[in-house]
Short mmCIF file of C-alpha atoms (C1' of nucleotides) in Angstrom, two decimals:
data_model
loop_
_atom_site.label_atom_id
_atom_site.label_comp_id
_atom_site.label_asym_id
_atom_site.label_seq_id
_atom_site.Cartn_x
_atom_site.Cartn_y
_atom_site.Cartn_z
CA MET A 1249 -42.79 10.06 21.27
CA SER A 1250 -39.05 10.25 21.54
CA ALA A 1251 -38.75 10.06 25.36
CA ASN A 1252 -40.42 6.64 25.23
CA LEU A 1253 -38.05 5.46 22.54
CA ILE A 1254 -34.91 6.18 24.52
CA ILE A 1255 -36.33 4.89 27.83
CA ASP A 1256 -37.48 1.69 26.15
CA SER A 1257 -34.08 1.17 24.61
CA ILE A 1258 -32.47 1.48 28.05
CA THR A 1259 -34.97 -0.60 29.99
CA ARG A 1260 -34.39 -3.44 27.59
CA HIS A 1261 -31.10 -3.82 29.48
CA VAL A 1262 -31.61 -2.36 32.97
CA GLN A 1263 -34.70 -1.59 35.04
CA LEU A 1264 -35.36 2.03 35.98
CA SER A 1265 -37.73 3.59 38.54
CA ALA A 1266 -39.99 6.46 37.47
CA ASP A 1267 -37.68 8.88 39.29
CA GLU A 1268 -34.61 7.55 37.58
CA GLN A 1269 -36.29 7.83 34.21
CA ALA A 1270 -37.33 11.43 34.92
CA HIS A 1271 -33.86 12.35 36.12
CA PHE A 1272 -32.28 10.86 33.03
CA LEU A 1273 -34.69 12.64 30.68
CA SER A 1274 -34.00 15.94 32.41
CA LEU A 1275 -30.34 15.70 31.33
CA LEU A 1276 -31.12 15.41 27.62
CA LYS A 1277 -31.16 18.26 25.16
CA SER A 1278 -33.13 17.71 21.98
CA LYS A 1279 -31.99 19.07 18.67
CA THR A 1280 -32.98 18.81 15.01
CA TYR A 1281 -30.84 18.84 11.88
CA ARG A 1282 -31.66 19.31 8.22
CA ARG A 1283 -30.43 16.79 5.67
CA LYS A 1284 -26.68 17.03 5.07
CA GLN A 1285 -25.91 19.12 8.13
CA PHE A 1286 -22.79 18.36 10.11
CA ILE A 1287 -23.30 17.26 13.71
CA LEU A 1288 -19.54 16.96 14.25
CA GLN A 1289 -16.48 17.72 12.13
CA ASP A 1290 -13.03 16.18 12.35
CA GLY A 1291 -10.70 18.31 14.41
CA GLN A 1292 -13.47 19.18 16.89
CA VAL A 1293 -13.73 17.73 20.37
CA CYS A 1294 -16.80 15.49 20.75
CA LYS A 1295 -18.81 16.62 23.78
CA TYR A 1296 -22.00 14.55 23.51
CA SER A 1297 -23.33 11.06 23.15
CA THR A 1298 -26.04 11.41 20.50
CA PHE A 1299 -29.20 9.28 20.38
CA VAL A 1300 -31.22 9.36 17.14
CA THR A 1301 -35.02 9.64 17.53
CA ALA A 1302 -35.87 10.36 13.87
CA GLY A 1303 -33.93 10.28 10.60
CA CYS A 1304 -30.43 8.87 10.20
CA LEU A 1305 -26.82 9.92 10.78
CA ARG A 1306 -23.55 8.64 9.37
CA GLY A 1307 -20.08 8.68 10.89
CA PHE A 1308 -17.21 8.83 8.41
CA THR A 1309 -13.55 9.71 8.05
CA VAL A 1310 -11.80 11.44 5.15
CA ASP A 1311 -8.45 9.95 4.11
CA GLN A 1312 -5.36 11.74 2.78
CA ASN A 1313 -6.65 11.43 -0.80
CA GLY A 1314 -9.97 13.00 0.11
CA PHE A 1315 -11.96 9.75 0.01
CA GLU A 1316 -14.66 9.18 2.58
CA HIS A 1317 -15.02 5.95 4.57
CA VAL A 1318 -18.21 5.23 6.47
CA LEU A 1319 -17.52 3.91 9.96
CA ASN A 1320 -21.16 3.55 11.00
CA PHE A 1321 -24.76 4.53 10.40
CA ALA A 1322 -27.04 5.63 13.22
CA PRO A 1323 -30.71 5.12 12.31
CA VAL A 1324 -33.57 5.63 14.78
CA GLY A 1325 -32.85 4.08 18.18
CA TRP A 1326 -29.05 4.11 17.86
CA TRP A 1327 -26.31 6.01 19.68
CA ILE A 1328 -23.42 7.67 17.89
CA ALA A 1329 -20.31 9.66 18.88
CA ASP A 1330 -16.64 10.01 18.03
CA MET A 1331 -15.69 7.58 20.79
CA TYR A 1332 -12.00 8.40 20.65
CA SER A 1333 -12.64 12.12 21.03
CA LEU A 1334 -15.41 11.69 23.58
CA LEU A 1335 -13.19 9.56 25.81
CA THR A 1336 -10.01 11.60 25.54
CA GLN A 1337 -11.57 15.04 24.96
CA LYS A 1338 -8.98 15.58 22.26
CA PRO A 1339 -9.78 16.63 18.65
CA GLY A 1340 -11.27 13.70 16.75
CA ILE A 1341 -11.06 12.35 13.23
CA LEU A 1342 -14.71 11.49 12.73
CA ASN A 1343 -17.32 13.49 10.83
CA ILE A 1344 -20.95 12.97 11.73
CA GLU A 1345 -23.54 14.14 9.23
CA SER A 1346 -27.29 13.77 8.75
CA LEU A 1347 -28.43 11.77 5.74
CA GLU A 1348 -32.03 12.99 6.18
CA ASP A 1349 -33.80 15.51 8.40
CA THR A 1350 -32.95 14.14 11.81
CA GLU A 1351 -33.94 14.55 15.45
CA VAL A 1352 -31.55 13.68 18.24
CA LEU A 1353 -31.24 13.69 22.02
CA LEU A 1354 -27.89 14.82 23.40
CA LEU A 1355 -26.25 13.64 26.61
CA SER A 1356 -23.15 15.64 27.56
CA LYS A 1357 -19.99 13.82 28.59
CA HIS A 1358 -20.14 15.59 31.94
CA ASP A 1359 -23.72 14.47 32.66
CA GLN A 1360 -22.97 10.96 31.46
CA GLU A 1361 -20.06 10.63 33.89
CA LYS A 1362 -22.12 12.08 36.72
CA LEU A 1363 -24.91 9.65 35.93
CA TYR A 1364 -22.48 6.74 36.24
CA HIS A 1365 -21.76 7.76 39.83
CA GLU A 1366 -25.33 8.63 40.82
CA ILE A 1367 -27.06 5.61 39.25
CA PRO A 1368 -24.69 2.71 38.50
CA LYS A 1369 -27.38 1.09 36.35
CA PHE A 1370 -26.58 3.66 33.66
CA GLU A 1371 -22.96 2.66 33.74
CA ARG A 1372 -24.16 -0.91 33.27
CA PHE A 1373 -26.33 0.10 30.31
CA PHE A 1374 -23.48 1.89 28.53
CA ARG A 1375 -21.10 -0.96 29.31
CA ILE A 1376 -23.48 -3.37 27.64
CA ILE A 1377 -24.05 -1.35 24.49
CA THR A 1378 -20.30 -0.68 24.24
CA GLU A 1379 -19.66 -4.42 24.47
CA ASN A 1380 -22.20 -5.10 21.73
CA SER A 1381 -20.68 -2.42 19.57
CA LEU A 1382 -17.23 -3.91 20.10
CA VAL A 1383 -18.45 -7.34 19.01
CA SER A 1384 -19.95 -5.95 15.83
CA PHE A 1385 -16.83 -3.97 14.91
CA GLN A 1386 -14.69 -7.05 15.50
CA GLN A 1387 -16.98 -9.03 13.22
CA ARG A 1388 -16.87 -6.32 10.58
CA LEU A 1389 -13.07 -6.27 10.68
CA ILE A 1390 -12.97 -10.03 10.23
CA ASP A 1391 -15.44 -9.74 7.36
CA ASN A 1392 -13.21 -7.17 5.69
CA LEU A 1393 -10.21 -9.46 6.04
CA SER A 1394 -11.89 -12.67 4.91
CA LEU A 1395 -14.89 -12.00 2.65
CA THR A 1396 -15.33 -10.68 -0.89
CA ALA A 1397 -17.18 -7.42 -1.53
CA GLU A 1398 -20.23 -9.39 -2.63
CA GLU A 1399 -20.34 -11.38 0.60
CA ARG A 1400 -19.98 -8.20 2.63
CA TYR A 1401 -22.88 -6.74 0.70
CA HIS A 1402 -25.07 -9.72 1.61
CA ASN A 1403 -24.08 -9.35 5.27
CA PHE A 1404 -25.06 -5.71 5.14
CA CYS A 1405 -28.47 -6.62 3.72
CA ARG A 1406 -29.04 -9.15 6.47
CA ARG A 1407 -27.94 -6.85 9.26
CA TYR A 1408 -29.60 -3.63 8.06
CA PRO A 1409 -32.59 -4.77 5.99
CA THR A 1410 -34.29 -1.38 6.18
CA LEU A 1411 -31.27 0.79 5.41
CA ILE A 1412 -30.72 -0.93 2.07
CA TYR A 1413 -33.81 0.81 0.71
CA THR A 1414 -33.36 4.22 2.27
CA LEU A 1415 -29.63 4.91 1.97
CA PRO A 1416 -27.93 6.28 -1.16
CA LYS A 1417 -25.95 3.51 -2.83
CA LYS A 1418 -22.66 5.35 -2.57
CA GLN A 1419 -23.00 5.35 1.22
CA ILE A 1420 -23.53 1.60 1.30
CA ALA A 1421 -20.59 1.16 -1.07
CA SER A 1422 -18.41 3.16 1.29
CA TYR A 1423 -19.58 1.15 4.31
CA ILE A 1424 -18.71 -2.20 2.76
CA GLY A 1425 -15.45 -0.77 1.46
CA VAL A 1426 -15.71 -0.46 -2.34
CA THR A 1427 -16.00 2.41 -4.82
CA PRO A 1428 -19.43 3.44 -6.15
CA GLU A 1429 -18.33 2.25 -9.60
CA PHE A 1430 -17.50 -1.21 -8.40
CA TYR A 1431 -20.66 -1.36 -6.30
CA SER A 1432 -22.72 -0.56 -9.37
CA ARG A 1433 -21.05 -3.32 -11.38
CA MET A 1434 -21.50 -5.78 -8.53
CA GLN A 1435 -25.24 -5.12 -8.37
CA HIS A 1436 -25.55 -5.58 -12.11
CA LYS A 1437 -23.70 -8.89 -11.92
CA MET A 1438 -25.88 -10.08 -9.04
CA LEU A 1439 -29.03 -9.18 -10.94
CA LEU A 1440 -27.96 -11.35 -13.87
CA LYS A 1441 -27.23 -14.22 -11.49
CA ASP A 1442 -30.66 -13.96 -9.83
CA LYS A 1443 -32.50 -14.16 -13.16
CA LYS A 1444 -31.09 -17.58 -13.90
CA MET B 1170 4.75 -11.21 40.59
CA SER B 1171 1.58 -11.68 38.59
CA ALA B 1172 -0.90 -10.53 41.26
CA ASN B 1173 0.80 -7.13 41.26
CA LEU B 1174 0.61 -6.87 37.51
CA ILE B 1175 -3.13 -7.36 37.31
CA ILE B 1176 -3.87 -5.14 40.33
CA ASP B 1177 -1.68 -2.38 38.92
CA SER B 1178 -3.42 -2.56 35.58
CA ILE B 1179 -6.79 -2.13 37.31
CA THR B 1180 -5.77 0.58 39.74
CA ARG B 1181 -4.54 2.67 36.85
CA HIS B 1182 -8.27 3.20 36.20
CA VAL B 1183 -10.07 2.74 39.54
CA GLN B 1184 -8.91 2.82 43.15
CA LEU B 1185 -9.27 -0.36 45.19
CA SER B 1186 -9.04 -1.00 48.94
CA ALA B 1187 -6.85 -3.84 50.23
CA ASP B 1188 -10.00 -5.89 50.86
CA GLU B 1189 -11.31 -5.32 47.38
CA GLN B 1190 -7.98 -6.34 45.92
CA ALA B 1191 -7.88 -9.49 48.00
CA HIS B 1192 -11.44 -10.40 47.07
CA PHE B 1193 -10.73 -9.90 43.40
CA LEU B 1194 -7.57 -11.98 43.51
CA SER B 1195 -9.44 -14.79 45.29
CA LEU B 1196 -11.67 -15.16 42.22
CA LEU B 1197 -8.81 -15.75 39.79
CA LYS B 1198 -7.54 -19.13 38.68
CA SER B 1199 -4.04 -19.24 37.30
CA LYS B 1200 -3.07 -21.50 34.45
CA THR B 1201 -0.08 -22.11 32.19
CA TYR B 1202 0.10 -23.14 28.59
CA ARG B 1203 2.89 -24.44 26.41
CA ARG B 1204 3.68 -22.79 23.10
CA LYS B 1205 1.03 -23.50 20.44
CA GLN B 1206 -1.58 -24.80 22.84
CA PHE B 1207 -5.20 -23.85 22.30
CA ILE B 1208 -6.86 -21.83 25.03
CA LEU B 1209 -10.16 -21.74 23.12
CA GLN B 1210 -11.39 -23.30 19.89
CA ASP B 1211 -14.12 -22.05 17.58
CA GLY B 1212 -17.42 -23.76 18.32
CA GLN B 1213 -16.77 -23.72 22.06
CA VAL B 1214 -18.51 -21.43 24.51
CA CYS B 1215 -16.10 -18.89 26.04
CA LYS B 1216 -16.41 -19.01 29.83
CA TYR B 1217 -13.53 -16.82 30.98
CA SER B 1218 -11.94 -13.44 30.60
CA THR B 1219 -8.24 -14.18 30.31
CA PHE B 1220 -5.47 -11.91 31.56
CA VAL B 1221 -1.93 -12.63 30.33
CA THR B 1222 0.82 -12.48 32.97
CA ALA B 1223 3.63 -14.02 30.90
CA GLY B 1224 4.05 -14.94 27.23
CA CYS B 1225 1.63 -14.00 24.48
CA LEU B 1226 -1.68 -15.20 23.03
CA ARG B 1227 -3.32 -14.62 19.67
CA GLY B 1228 -7.00 -14.57 18.76
CA PHE B 1229 -7.83 -15.60 15.19
CA THR B 1230 -10.60 -16.88 12.96
CA VAL B 1231 -10.40 -19.43 10.17
CA ASP B 1232 -12.32 -18.58 6.98
CA GLN B 1233 -14.15 -20.92 4.62
CA ASN B 1234 -10.94 -21.44 2.59
CA GLY B 1235 -9.00 -22.41 5.69
CA PHE B 1236 -7.05 -19.15 5.93
CA GLU B 1237 -6.39 -17.69 9.35
CA HIS B 1238 -7.02 -14.04 10.22
CA VAL B 1239 -5.54 -12.56 13.39
CA LEU B 1240 -8.07 -10.47 15.29
CA ASN B 1241 -5.76 -9.54 18.16
CA PHE B 1242 -2.63 -10.30 20.11
CA ALA B 1243 -2.59 -10.41 23.90
CA PRO B 1244 0.91 -9.83 25.26
CA VAL B 1245 1.66 -9.45 28.98
CA GLY B 1246 -0.82 -7.17 30.75
CA TRP B 1247 -3.65 -7.59 28.22
CA TRP B 1248 -7.08 -9.20 28.46
CA ILE B 1249 -8.46 -11.52 25.79
CA ALA B 1250 -11.69 -13.46 25.22
CA ASP B 1251 -14.14 -14.34 22.46
CA MET B 1252 -16.32 -11.37 23.36
CA TYR B 1253 -19.26 -12.53 21.27
CA SER B 1254 -19.30 -15.94 22.88
CA LEU B 1255 -18.56 -14.64 26.37
CA LEU B 1256 -21.50 -12.21 26.18
CA THR B 1257 -24.05 -14.52 24.60
CA GLN B 1258 -22.76 -17.84 25.99
CA LYS B 1259 -23.25 -19.29 22.53
CA PRO B 1260 -20.55 -21.14 20.54
CA GLY B 1261 -17.97 -18.66 19.23
CA ILE B 1262 -15.90 -18.31 16.08
CA LEU B 1263 -12.62 -17.30 17.68
CA ASN B 1264 -9.59 -19.47 18.31
CA ILE B 1265 -7.17 -18.41 21.02
CA GLU B 1266 -3.72 -19.95 20.98
CA SER B 1267 -0.41 -19.38 22.76
CA LEU B 1268 2.48 -18.13 20.64
CA GLU B 1269 4.96 -18.88 23.44
CA ASP B 1270 4.84 -20.56 26.84
CA THR B 1271 2.23 -18.44 28.55
CA GLU B 1272 0.79 -17.82 32.02
CA VAL B 1273 -2.70 -16.46 32.48
CA LEU B 1274 -5.21 -15.55 35.17
CA LEU B 1275 -8.81 -16.56 34.49
CA LEU B 1276 -11.93 -14.76 35.66
CA SER B 1277 -15.13 -16.72 35.03
CA LYS B 1278 -18.10 -14.97 33.48
CA HIS B 1279 -20.15 -15.81 36.53
CA ASP B 1280 -17.64 -14.23 38.93
CA GLN B 1281 -17.21 -11.22 36.69
CA GLU B 1282 -20.97 -10.53 36.69
CA LYS B 1283 -21.11 -11.02 40.46
CA LEU B 1284 -18.22 -8.64 40.89
CA TYR B 1285 -20.09 -5.96 38.92
CA HIS B 1286 -22.90 -6.10 41.48
CA GLU B 1287 -20.71 -6.36 44.58
CA ILE B 1288 -18.16 -3.72 43.65
CA PRO B 1289 -19.32 -1.34 40.91
CA LYS B 1290 -15.77 -0.06 40.46
CA PHE B 1291 -15.02 -3.30 38.62
CA GLU B 1292 -17.88 -2.64 36.25
CA ARG B 1293 -16.30 0.78 35.68
CA PHE B 1294 -12.92 -0.77 35.00
CA PHE B 1295 -14.27 -3.20 32.42
CA ARG B 1296 -16.39 -0.48 30.84
CA ILE B 1297 -13.28 1.63 30.37
CA ILE B 1298 -11.13 -1.08 28.85
CA THR B 1299 -14.01 -2.12 26.59
CA GLU B 1300 -14.33 1.48 25.41
CA ASN B 1301 -10.60 1.64 24.68
CA SER B 1302 -10.76 -1.62 22.83
CA LEU B 1303 -13.70 -0.34 20.77
CA VAL B 1304 -11.76 2.78 19.79
CA SER B 1305 -8.79 0.76 18.64
CA PHE B 1306 -10.90 -1.67 16.60
CA GLN B 1307 -12.68 1.26 14.95
CA GLN B 1308 -9.31 2.77 14.09
CA ARG B 1309 -8.07 -0.51 12.72
CA LEU B 1310 -11.16 -0.88 10.54
CA ILE B 1311 -10.64 2.62 9.14
CA ASP B 1312 -6.98 1.81 8.54
CA ASN B 1313 -7.98 -1.29 6.60
CA LEU B 1314 -10.37 0.75 4.49
CA SER B 1315 -8.08 3.68 3.79
CA LEU B 1316 -4.42 2.72 4.04
CA THR B 1317 -2.06 0.56 1.97
CA ALA B 1318 -0.48 -2.56 3.45
CA GLU B 1319 2.77 -0.66 3.93
CA GLU B 1320 1.09 2.10 5.91
CA ARG B 1321 -0.69 -0.47 8.07
CA TYR B 1322 2.66 -2.10 8.73
CA HIS B 1323 4.09 1.20 9.97
CA ASN B 1324 1.07 1.70 12.22
CA PHE B 1325 1.62 -1.74 13.65
CA CYS B 1326 5.27 -0.94 14.40
CA ARG B 1327 4.27 2.27 16.16
CA ARG B 1328 1.52 0.65 18.22
CA TYR B 1329 3.29 -2.59 19.14
CA PRO B 1330 7.00 -1.74 19.08
CA THR B 1331 7.96 -4.80 21.13
CA LEU B 1332 5.84 -7.35 19.29
CA ILE B 1333 7.55 -6.60 15.97
CA TYR B 1334 10.68 -8.34 17.26
CA THR B 1335 9.11 -11.28 19.05
CA LEU B 1336 6.26 -12.37 16.78
CA PRO B 1337 6.68 -14.64 13.76
CA LYS B 1338 6.36 -12.59 10.56
CA LYS B 1339 3.43 -14.60 9.27
CA GLN B 1340 1.42 -13.58 12.34
CA ILE B 1341 2.10 -9.91 11.74
CA ALA B 1342 1.23 -10.35 8.06
CA SER B 1343 -2.09 -11.88 9.05
CA TYR B 1344 -2.81 -9.08 11.50
CA ILE B 1345 -2.27 -6.34 8.95
CA GLY B 1346 -4.21 -8.35 6.37
CA VAL B 1347 -1.71 -9.60 3.78
CA THR B 1348 -0.22 -12.97 2.83
CA PRO B 1349 3.21 -13.96 4.15
CA GLU B 1350 4.51 -13.79 0.58
CA PHE B 1351 3.41 -10.22 0.08
CA TYR B 1352 4.68 -9.27 3.52
CA SER B 1353 8.09 -10.63 2.64
CA ARG B 1354 8.30 -8.62 -0.61
CA MET B 1355 7.06 -5.53 1.18
CA GLN B 1356 9.87 -5.74 3.72
CA HIS B 1357 12.40 -6.25 0.98
CA LYS B 1358 11.11 -3.18 -0.86
CA MET B 1359 11.17 -1.08 2.31
CA LEU B 1360 14.74 -2.14 3.02
CA LEU B 1361 15.86 -0.90 -0.40
CA LYS B 1362 14.08 2.39 0.21
CA ASP B 1363 15.75 2.90 3.60
CA LYS B 1364 19.24 2.42 2.14
CA LYS B 1365 18.81 5.41 -0.16
"C1'" DG C 598 -40.00 24.28 -15.19
"C1'" DT C 599 -35.42 24.60 -16.02
"C1'" DA C 600 -30.67 24.82 -14.67
"C1'" DA C 601 -27.17 22.96 -11.72
"C1'" DG C 602 -25.72 19.90 -8.86
"C1'" DT C 603 -25.63 14.97 -7.23
"C1'" DT C 604 -25.85 10.22 -7.88
"C1'" DC C 605 -25.59 6.29 -10.64
"C1'" DT C 606 -23.94 3.57 -14.58
"C1'" DT C 607 -20.85 1.80 -18.18
"C1'" DG C 608 -16.47 1.08 -20.50
"C1'" DA C 609 -11.34 0.83 -21.03
"C1'" DC C 610 -7.49 0.38 -18.62
"C1'" DC C 611 -4.55 -0.24 -14.30
"C1'" DT C 612 -2.51 -1.90 -9.79
"C1'" DA C 613 -2.09 -3.78 -5.18
"C1'" DC C 614 -2.16 -7.79 -3.64
"C1'" DA C 615 -3.21 -13.07 -4.10
"C1'" DT C 616 -1.93 -17.61 -5.85
"C1'" DT C 617 1.00 -21.29 -7.08
"C1'" DA C 618 5.22 -23.27 -6.96
"C1'" DA C 619 9.85 -24.13 -5.64
"C1'" DG C 620 13.73 -23.33 -2.99
"C1'" DT C 621 16.14 -21.75 1.46
"C1'" DT C 622 16.60 -21.00 6.21
"C1'" DT C 623 15.24 -21.71 10.94
"C1'" DT C 624 13.32 -24.32 14.63
"C1'" DG C 625 12.43 -28.17 17.43
"C1'" DA C 626 12.19 -33.17 18.85
"C1'" DC C 627 14.64 -37.06 19.75
"C1'" DG D 510 23.71 -33.64 15.74
"C1'" DT D 511 20.30 -34.96 12.55
"C1'" DC D 512 15.91 -35.09 10.40
"C1'" DA D 513 11.31 -33.20 9.71
"C1'" DA D 514 8.49 -29.62 10.00
"C1'" DA D 515 7.64 -24.94 10.00
"C1'" DA D 516 8.81 -20.29 8.59
"C1'" DC D 517 10.54 -17.40 5.24
"C1'" DT D 518 11.88 -15.82 0.47
"C1'" DT D 519 11.71 -15.20 -4.55
"C1'" DA D 520 9.63 -15.43 -9.03
"C1'" DA D 521 5.87 -15.94 -12.54
"C1'" DT D 522 1.33 -15.30 -13.27
"C1'" DG D 523 -3.63 -14.15 -12.03
"C1'" DT D 524 -7.55 -11.25 -10.33
"C1'" DA D 525 -10.59 -8.42 -7.35
"C1'" DG D 526 -11.35 -4.20 -7.21
"C1'" DG D 527 -9.56 0.78 -8.31
"C1'" DT D 528 -9.06 4.82 -11.52
"C1'" DC D 529 -10.36 7.87 -15.11
"C1'" DA D 530 -13.63 9.56 -18.18
"C1'" DA D 531 -18.05 10.45 -20.01
"C1'" DG D 532 -22.82 10.09 -20.20
"C1'" DA D 533 -27.60 9.17 -18.06
"C1'" DA D 534 -30.81 9.66 -14.43
"C1'" DC D 535 -32.30 11.75 -10.41
"C1'" DT D 536 -32.69 15.84 -6.95
"C1'" DT D 537 -32.91 20.32 -5.53
"C1'" DA D 538 -33.28 25.34 -5.72
"C1'" DC D 539 -35.16 29.41 -7.53
#
DNA sequence: GTAAGTTCTTGACCTACATTAAGTTTTGAC
DNA sequence: GTCAAAACTTAATGTAGGTCAAGAACTTAC
């Protein structure tokens, strides 16, 4: 059940007493979304950190030509938010949308800040996952600067072995930074290679 | 003087007593580097968070073809480290090098962790700057996916107005993700445009 | 079950940027 | 002040990946 999932994911990094766990859980609101619903739209202020307990979300931006670019996926067990907007409480540029029917737990910015003061271990937990997130975005930036589309595809497969089967191909294409057309060609080419 | 600089940069985010300031300063080692010296080489384990008090550092990776890619610059008042290596204490992939004669203050990983336990405000401070860093890397990734080289150049000018004048052009080219040759033509083209 | 939307594929053509090469200017060490 | 190395520029040519268009294969809604 979803309370276990989120507590487990936290206690992998910091230890919590039963009281602390209960207090934390009491702050969460649960919510469900149908496939293709928007959790957040650009221009809105992001008010929650969102933890996915079932389904999958995607964060993406829309550029001046109307093209979408996937910043991140949030499958079960992951947190997602428009960090810029959440931190500054100004209108953001990120859209967050469900790729399947999805269940989430919401932690408001206000409660999150309060939690940091009441129980510093939660500040530690969020520091740690922010650090890990930073490392993976740095790596992804370097990959985009130094690898070919095909190499980025292989990295994606290694890092998200389950998502490869469940996500629509155009979403993966957008994540690694190519058009669906080129992605399709690339897969065809790789298939030929593998046969040899 | 450099102690003021680092204390100011922290107290912009959290308040510190005179004792706390003194304790923090007692943990720092200061060090100077000549232009083009290596502070860290790929394959080494990163043991320090580095704060720049004079000069400028650059963090970069070298790809399989021997090309360098600038991950970040650290001018005066900025922190730099190989975050992946610092967190995991495994060999990293980042090189950190001085672009000019540079003075830094070093905080060892061990002392930083201890500080988090002794004075939680320091954990808050590093959480906040890590969050800000995450936001700016996310933005840079989106820029790389959705903007042309010329637009990325303009972003760079807006975000680092001082660095544009002090950094070698090839370093800026590498940061925005183009070759020095293309960067040179781009500038030429933009000059022609401006004259009209 | 069928119509309408998505998603995926394939082909012809295009472009932003890379590569190679050669020359020029700037910097730095003695 | 001079020589060597590094940084920068310019030009010719190459290519990874984009664009446009049209059809095929799935999904979804009623």
